[in-house]
Amino acid sequence: MTEVQDTGTDRRLTVFLVDDHAMFRAGVRAELGAHVEVVGEASSVAEAVSKIAAIEPDVVLLDVHMPDGGGRAVLDAMRRSHPHVKFLALSVSDAAEDVIGLIRAGARGYVTKTISPDELAAAIRRVADGDAVFSPRLAGFVLDAFASRPDVPVADPELDQLTNREREVLRLLARGYAYKEIAKELFISIKTVETHVSNVLRKLQMSNRYELSRWAADRRLV
Protein backbone atom coordinates (compact mmCIF):
# COMPACT_ATOMS: atom_id res chain seq x y z
CA MET A 1 0.00 0.00 0.00
CA THR A 2 1.34 3.37 -1.01
CA GLU A 3 0.72 6.84 0.31
CA VAL A 4 -0.13 9.50 -2.24
CA GLN A 5 2.78 11.23 -3.91
CA ASP A 6 3.57 12.64 -7.35
CA THR A 7 5.07 10.26 -9.90
CA GLY A 8 6.61 12.87 -12.15
CA THR A 9 5.22 11.45 -15.38
CA ASP A 10 3.50 13.66 -17.98
CA ARG A 11 1.31 11.05 -19.69
CA ARG A 12 -2.31 12.12 -19.65
CA LEU A 13 -4.64 9.43 -18.42
CA THR A 14 -8.35 9.17 -19.13
CA VAL A 15 -10.55 9.57 -16.06
CA PHE A 16 -14.29 9.16 -15.48
CA LEU A 17 -16.14 10.81 -12.55
CA VAL A 18 -18.99 9.17 -10.62
CA ASP A 19 -20.68 11.39 -8.02
CA ASP A 20 -24.27 12.47 -7.47
CA HIS A 21 -23.32 16.10 -6.79
CA ALA A 22 -22.95 18.12 -10.01
CA MET A 23 -21.04 20.96 -8.35
CA PHE A 24 -18.49 18.56 -6.92
CA ARG A 25 -17.99 16.89 -10.31
CA ALA A 26 -17.49 20.29 -11.93
CA GLY A 27 -14.89 21.22 -9.32
CA VAL A 28 -12.96 17.98 -9.73
CA ARG A 29 -13.06 18.30 -13.51
CA ALA A 30 -11.64 21.82 -13.31
CA GLU A 31 -8.93 20.87 -10.81
CA LEU A 32 -7.79 17.81 -12.75
CA GLY A 33 -7.88 19.42 -16.17
CA ALA A 34 -4.17 20.19 -16.19
CA HIS A 35 -3.21 16.67 -15.15
CA VAL A 36 -5.52 14.16 -16.83
CA GLU A 37 -8.21 13.97 -19.48
CA VAL A 38 -11.66 13.78 -17.89
CA VAL A 39 -13.63 11.85 -20.50
CA GLY A 40 -17.02 11.61 -18.84
CA GLU A 41 -19.12 11.74 -15.70
CA ALA A 42 -22.23 10.19 -14.17
CA SER A 43 -24.55 10.93 -11.28
CA SER A 44 -26.11 7.48 -10.84
CA VAL A 45 -25.11 3.83 -10.85
CA ALA A 46 -27.01 3.00 -14.05
CA GLU A 47 -25.56 5.98 -15.90
CA ALA A 48 -22.06 5.16 -14.64
CA VAL A 49 -22.21 1.52 -15.73
CA SER A 50 -23.46 2.42 -19.20
CA LYS A 51 -20.95 5.18 -19.85
CA ILE A 52 -17.92 3.43 -18.36
CA ALA A 53 -18.63 0.41 -20.56
CA ALA A 54 -18.77 2.64 -23.63
CA ILE A 55 -15.78 4.88 -22.84
CA GLU A 56 -13.48 2.42 -21.02
CA PRO A 57 -11.38 5.03 -19.16
CA ASP A 58 -8.09 4.25 -17.45
CA VAL A 59 -9.39 5.20 -14.00
CA VAL A 60 -12.84 5.83 -12.50
CA LEU A 61 -13.15 8.20 -9.53
CA LEU A 62 -15.99 6.70 -7.55
CA ASP A 63 -18.17 8.15 -4.80
CA VAL A 64 -19.06 5.67 -2.08
CA HIS A 65 -22.61 6.74 -1.23
CA MET A 66 -25.23 7.59 -3.85
CA PRO A 67 -29.03 7.25 -3.72
CA ASP A 68 -29.21 4.23 -6.03
CA GLY A 69 -26.45 2.07 -4.57
CA GLY A 70 -23.19 3.95 -4.75
CA GLY A 71 -19.68 2.80 -5.51
CA ARG A 72 -20.15 -0.81 -4.46
CA ALA A 73 -22.97 -1.27 -6.98
CA VAL A 74 -20.84 0.17 -9.79
CA LEU A 75 -17.93 -2.12 -8.91
CA ASP A 76 -20.17 -5.18 -8.74
CA ALA A 77 -21.54 -4.39 -12.21
CA MET A 78 -18.21 -3.58 -13.89
CA ARG A 79 -15.55 -5.90 -12.45
CA ARG A 80 -16.41 -8.94 -14.53
CA SER A 81 -16.98 -7.21 -17.87
CA HIS A 82 -14.23 -4.58 -17.64
CA PRO A 83 -11.44 -5.88 -15.36
CA HIS A 84 -8.87 -3.57 -16.95
CA VAL A 85 -10.63 -0.40 -15.70
CA LYS A 86 -9.19 0.76 -12.37
CA PHE A 87 -11.38 2.28 -9.64
CA LEU A 88 -10.32 4.84 -7.03
CA ALA A 89 -12.84 5.70 -4.32
CA LEU A 90 -13.14 9.43 -3.60
CA SER A 91 -15.48 10.16 -0.71
CA VAL A 92 -16.25 12.40 2.25
CA SER A 93 -16.58 9.22 4.32
CA ASP A 94 -13.55 7.96 6.21
CA ALA A 95 -15.48 5.19 7.99
CA ALA A 96 -13.56 1.93 8.23
CA GLU A 97 -16.51 -0.11 6.96
CA ASP A 98 -16.75 2.03 3.80
CA VAL A 99 -13.01 1.75 3.11
CA ILE A 100 -12.89 -2.02 3.62
CA GLY A 101 -16.13 -2.59 1.71
CA LEU A 102 -14.93 -0.77 -1.42
CA ILE A 103 -11.51 -2.41 -1.36
CA ARG A 104 -13.05 -5.87 -1.02
CA ALA A 105 -15.36 -5.02 -3.93
CA GLY A 106 -12.38 -4.29 -6.17
CA ALA A 107 -11.36 -0.63 -5.78
CA ARG A 108 -7.61 -0.08 -6.09
CA GLY A 109 -7.56 2.74 -3.57
CA TYR A 110 -9.54 5.08 -1.35
CA VAL A 111 -8.93 8.78 -0.70
CA THR A 112 -11.04 11.43 1.00
CA LYS A 113 -12.38 14.58 -0.62
CA THR A 114 -10.01 16.71 1.46
CA ILE A 115 -7.18 15.60 -0.86
CA SER A 116 -5.43 18.34 -2.85
CA PRO A 117 -5.65 18.43 -6.67
CA ASP A 118 -1.98 17.56 -7.08
CA GLU A 119 -2.26 14.65 -4.64
CA LEU A 120 -5.39 13.40 -6.38
CA ALA A 121 -3.67 13.51 -9.77
CA ALA A 122 -0.75 11.54 -8.32
CA ALA A 123 -3.13 9.01 -6.77
CA ILE A 124 -4.86 8.51 -10.12
CA ARG A 125 -1.53 7.83 -11.83
CA ARG A 126 -0.51 5.32 -9.18
CA VAL A 127 -3.79 3.46 -9.41
CA ALA A 128 -3.47 3.38 -13.22
CA ASP A 129 -0.01 1.87 -12.76
CA GLY A 130 -1.42 -0.88 -10.54
CA ASP A 131 -0.56 0.49 -7.09
CA ALA A 132 -2.95 0.50 -4.15
CA VAL A 133 -3.34 4.08 -2.90
CA PHE A 134 -4.88 5.37 0.31
CA SER A 135 -5.05 8.59 2.24
CA PRO A 136 -2.52 8.05 5.08
CA ARG A 137 -5.02 7.49 7.89
CA LEU A 138 -7.15 5.12 5.83
CA ALA A 139 -4.29 2.75 5.04
CA GLY A 140 -4.34 1.70 8.69
CA PHE A 141 -7.95 0.52 8.38
CA VAL A 142 -7.01 -1.85 5.59
CA LEU A 143 -3.94 -3.18 7.39
CA ASP A 144 -5.92 -3.71 10.58
CA ALA A 145 -8.75 -5.46 8.75
CA PHE A 146 -6.51 -8.06 7.16
CA ALA A 147 -4.14 -8.40 10.11
CA SER A 148 -7.05 -9.18 12.43
CA ARG A 149 -8.16 -12.11 10.24
CA PRO A 150 -5.01 -13.40 8.55
CA ASP A 151 -6.53 -16.81 7.94
CA VAL A 152 -9.41 -15.44 5.88
CA PRO A 153 -8.47 -14.54 2.29
CA VAL A 154 -10.08 -11.67 0.39
CA ALA A 155 -13.07 -13.03 -1.51
CA ASP A 156 -12.63 -13.11 -5.27
CA PRO A 157 -15.60 -14.85 -6.92
CA GLU A 158 -13.99 -14.72 -10.36
CA LEU A 159 -10.76 -16.37 -9.24
CA ASP A 160 -12.70 -18.93 -7.20
CA GLN A 161 -14.32 -20.20 -10.41
CA LEU A 162 -10.98 -21.48 -11.71
CA THR A 163 -9.51 -24.87 -10.88
CA ASN A 164 -5.94 -25.09 -9.58
CA ARG A 165 -4.74 -26.28 -13.00
CA GLU A 166 -6.52 -23.43 -14.77
CA ARG A 167 -4.80 -20.98 -12.42
CA GLU A 168 -1.42 -22.52 -13.20
CA VAL A 169 -2.04 -22.21 -16.93
CA LEU A 170 -3.28 -18.63 -16.52
CA ARG A 171 -0.21 -17.65 -14.49
CA LEU A 172 2.19 -18.98 -17.12
CA LEU A 173 0.15 -17.47 -19.95
CA ALA A 174 0.34 -14.07 -18.25
CA ARG A 175 4.12 -14.44 -17.97
CA GLY A 176 4.34 -14.72 -21.74
CA TYR A 177 4.70 -18.48 -22.14
CA ALA A 178 3.60 -20.01 -25.45
CA TYR A 179 1.17 -22.94 -25.36
CA LYS A 180 4.02 -25.33 -26.16
CA GLU A 181 6.09 -23.96 -23.25
CA ILE A 182 3.14 -24.22 -20.85
CA ALA A 183 2.57 -27.83 -21.89
CA LYS A 184 6.24 -28.64 -21.23
CA GLU A 185 6.25 -26.84 -17.88
CA LEU A 186 3.12 -28.59 -16.60
CA PHE A 187 3.72 -31.98 -18.29
CA ILE A 188 0.46 -31.84 -20.23
CA SER A 189 -0.39 -31.79 -23.91
CA ILE A 190 -0.77 -28.65 -26.01
CA LYS A 191 -4.38 -29.67 -26.64
CA THR A 192 -4.98 -29.78 -22.88
CA VAL A 193 -3.46 -26.31 -22.52
CA GLU A 194 -5.81 -25.03 -25.23
CA THR A 195 -8.75 -26.57 -23.40
CA HIS A 196 -7.77 -24.93 -20.10
CA VAL A 197 -7.33 -21.53 -21.77
CA SER A 198 -10.71 -21.89 -23.47
CA ASN A 199 -12.33 -22.73 -20.11
CA VAL A 200 -10.71 -19.74 -18.40
CA LEU A 201 -11.82 -17.38 -21.17
CA ARG A 202 -15.37 -18.71 -20.90
CA LYS A 203 -15.53 -18.51 -17.10
CA LEU A 204 -14.10 -14.98 -16.96
CA GLN A 205 -16.10 -13.87 -20.01
CA MET A 206 -13.04 -12.63 -21.87
CA SER A 207 -12.10 -12.97 -25.52
CA ASN A 208 -8.32 -13.07 -25.80
CA ARG A 209 -4.96 -13.75 -24.18
CA TYR A 210 -4.22 -10.04 -23.68
CA GLU A 211 -7.30 -9.56 -21.48
CA LEU A 212 -6.39 -12.63 -19.43
CA SER A 213 -2.85 -11.34 -18.89
CA ARG A 214 -4.11 -7.97 -17.68
CA TRP A 215 -6.64 -9.65 -15.39
CA ALA A 216 -3.95 -11.88 -13.88
CA ALA A 217 -1.56 -8.97 -13.43
CA ASP A 218 -4.22 -6.91 -11.65
CA ARG A 219 -4.60 -9.72 -9.10
CA ARG A 220 -0.84 -10.20 -8.65
CA LEU A 221 -1.04 -13.74 -10.05
CA VAL A 222 1.94 -13.32 -12.36
XYZ file of C-alpha atoms in Angstrom, residues 164-198 200 209 212-213 216:
40
model
C -5.943 -25.091 -9.581
C -4.736 -26.283 -12.999
C -6.517 -23.427 -14.767
C -4.801 -20.976 -12.418
C -1.418 -22.522 -13.203
C -2.040 -22.210 -16.934
C -3.281 -18.631 -16.519
C -0.213 -17.653 -14.486
C 2.189 -18.982 -17.123
C 0.151 -17.470 -19.946
C 0.339 -14.068 -18.255
C 4.117 -14.443 -17.975
C 4.343 -14.715 -21.740
C 4.699 -18.476 -22.139
C 3.596 -20.006 -25.447
C 1.169 -22.939 -25.363
C 4.024 -25.334 -26.157
C 6.088 -23.965 -23.255
C 3.143 -24.219 -20.851
C 2.574 -27.829 -21.894
C 6.240 -28.641 -21.232
C 6.251 -26.837 -17.882
C 3.122 -28.593 -16.602
C 3.723 -31.978 -18.289
C 0.462 -31.843 -20.225
C -0.386 -31.795 -23.915
C -0.771 -28.654 -26.011
C -4.383 -29.675 -26.644
C -4.981 -29.780 -22.878
C -3.459 -26.310 -22.524
C -5.813 -25.032 -25.231
C -8.753 -26.569 -23.401
C -7.767 -24.935 -20.104
C -7.331 -21.531 -21.772
C -10.715 -21.891 -23.467
C -10.712 -19.745 -18.403
C -4.965 -13.746 -24.176
C -6.390 -12.629 -19.429
C -2.850 -11.344 -18.889
C -3.947 -11.881 -13.878
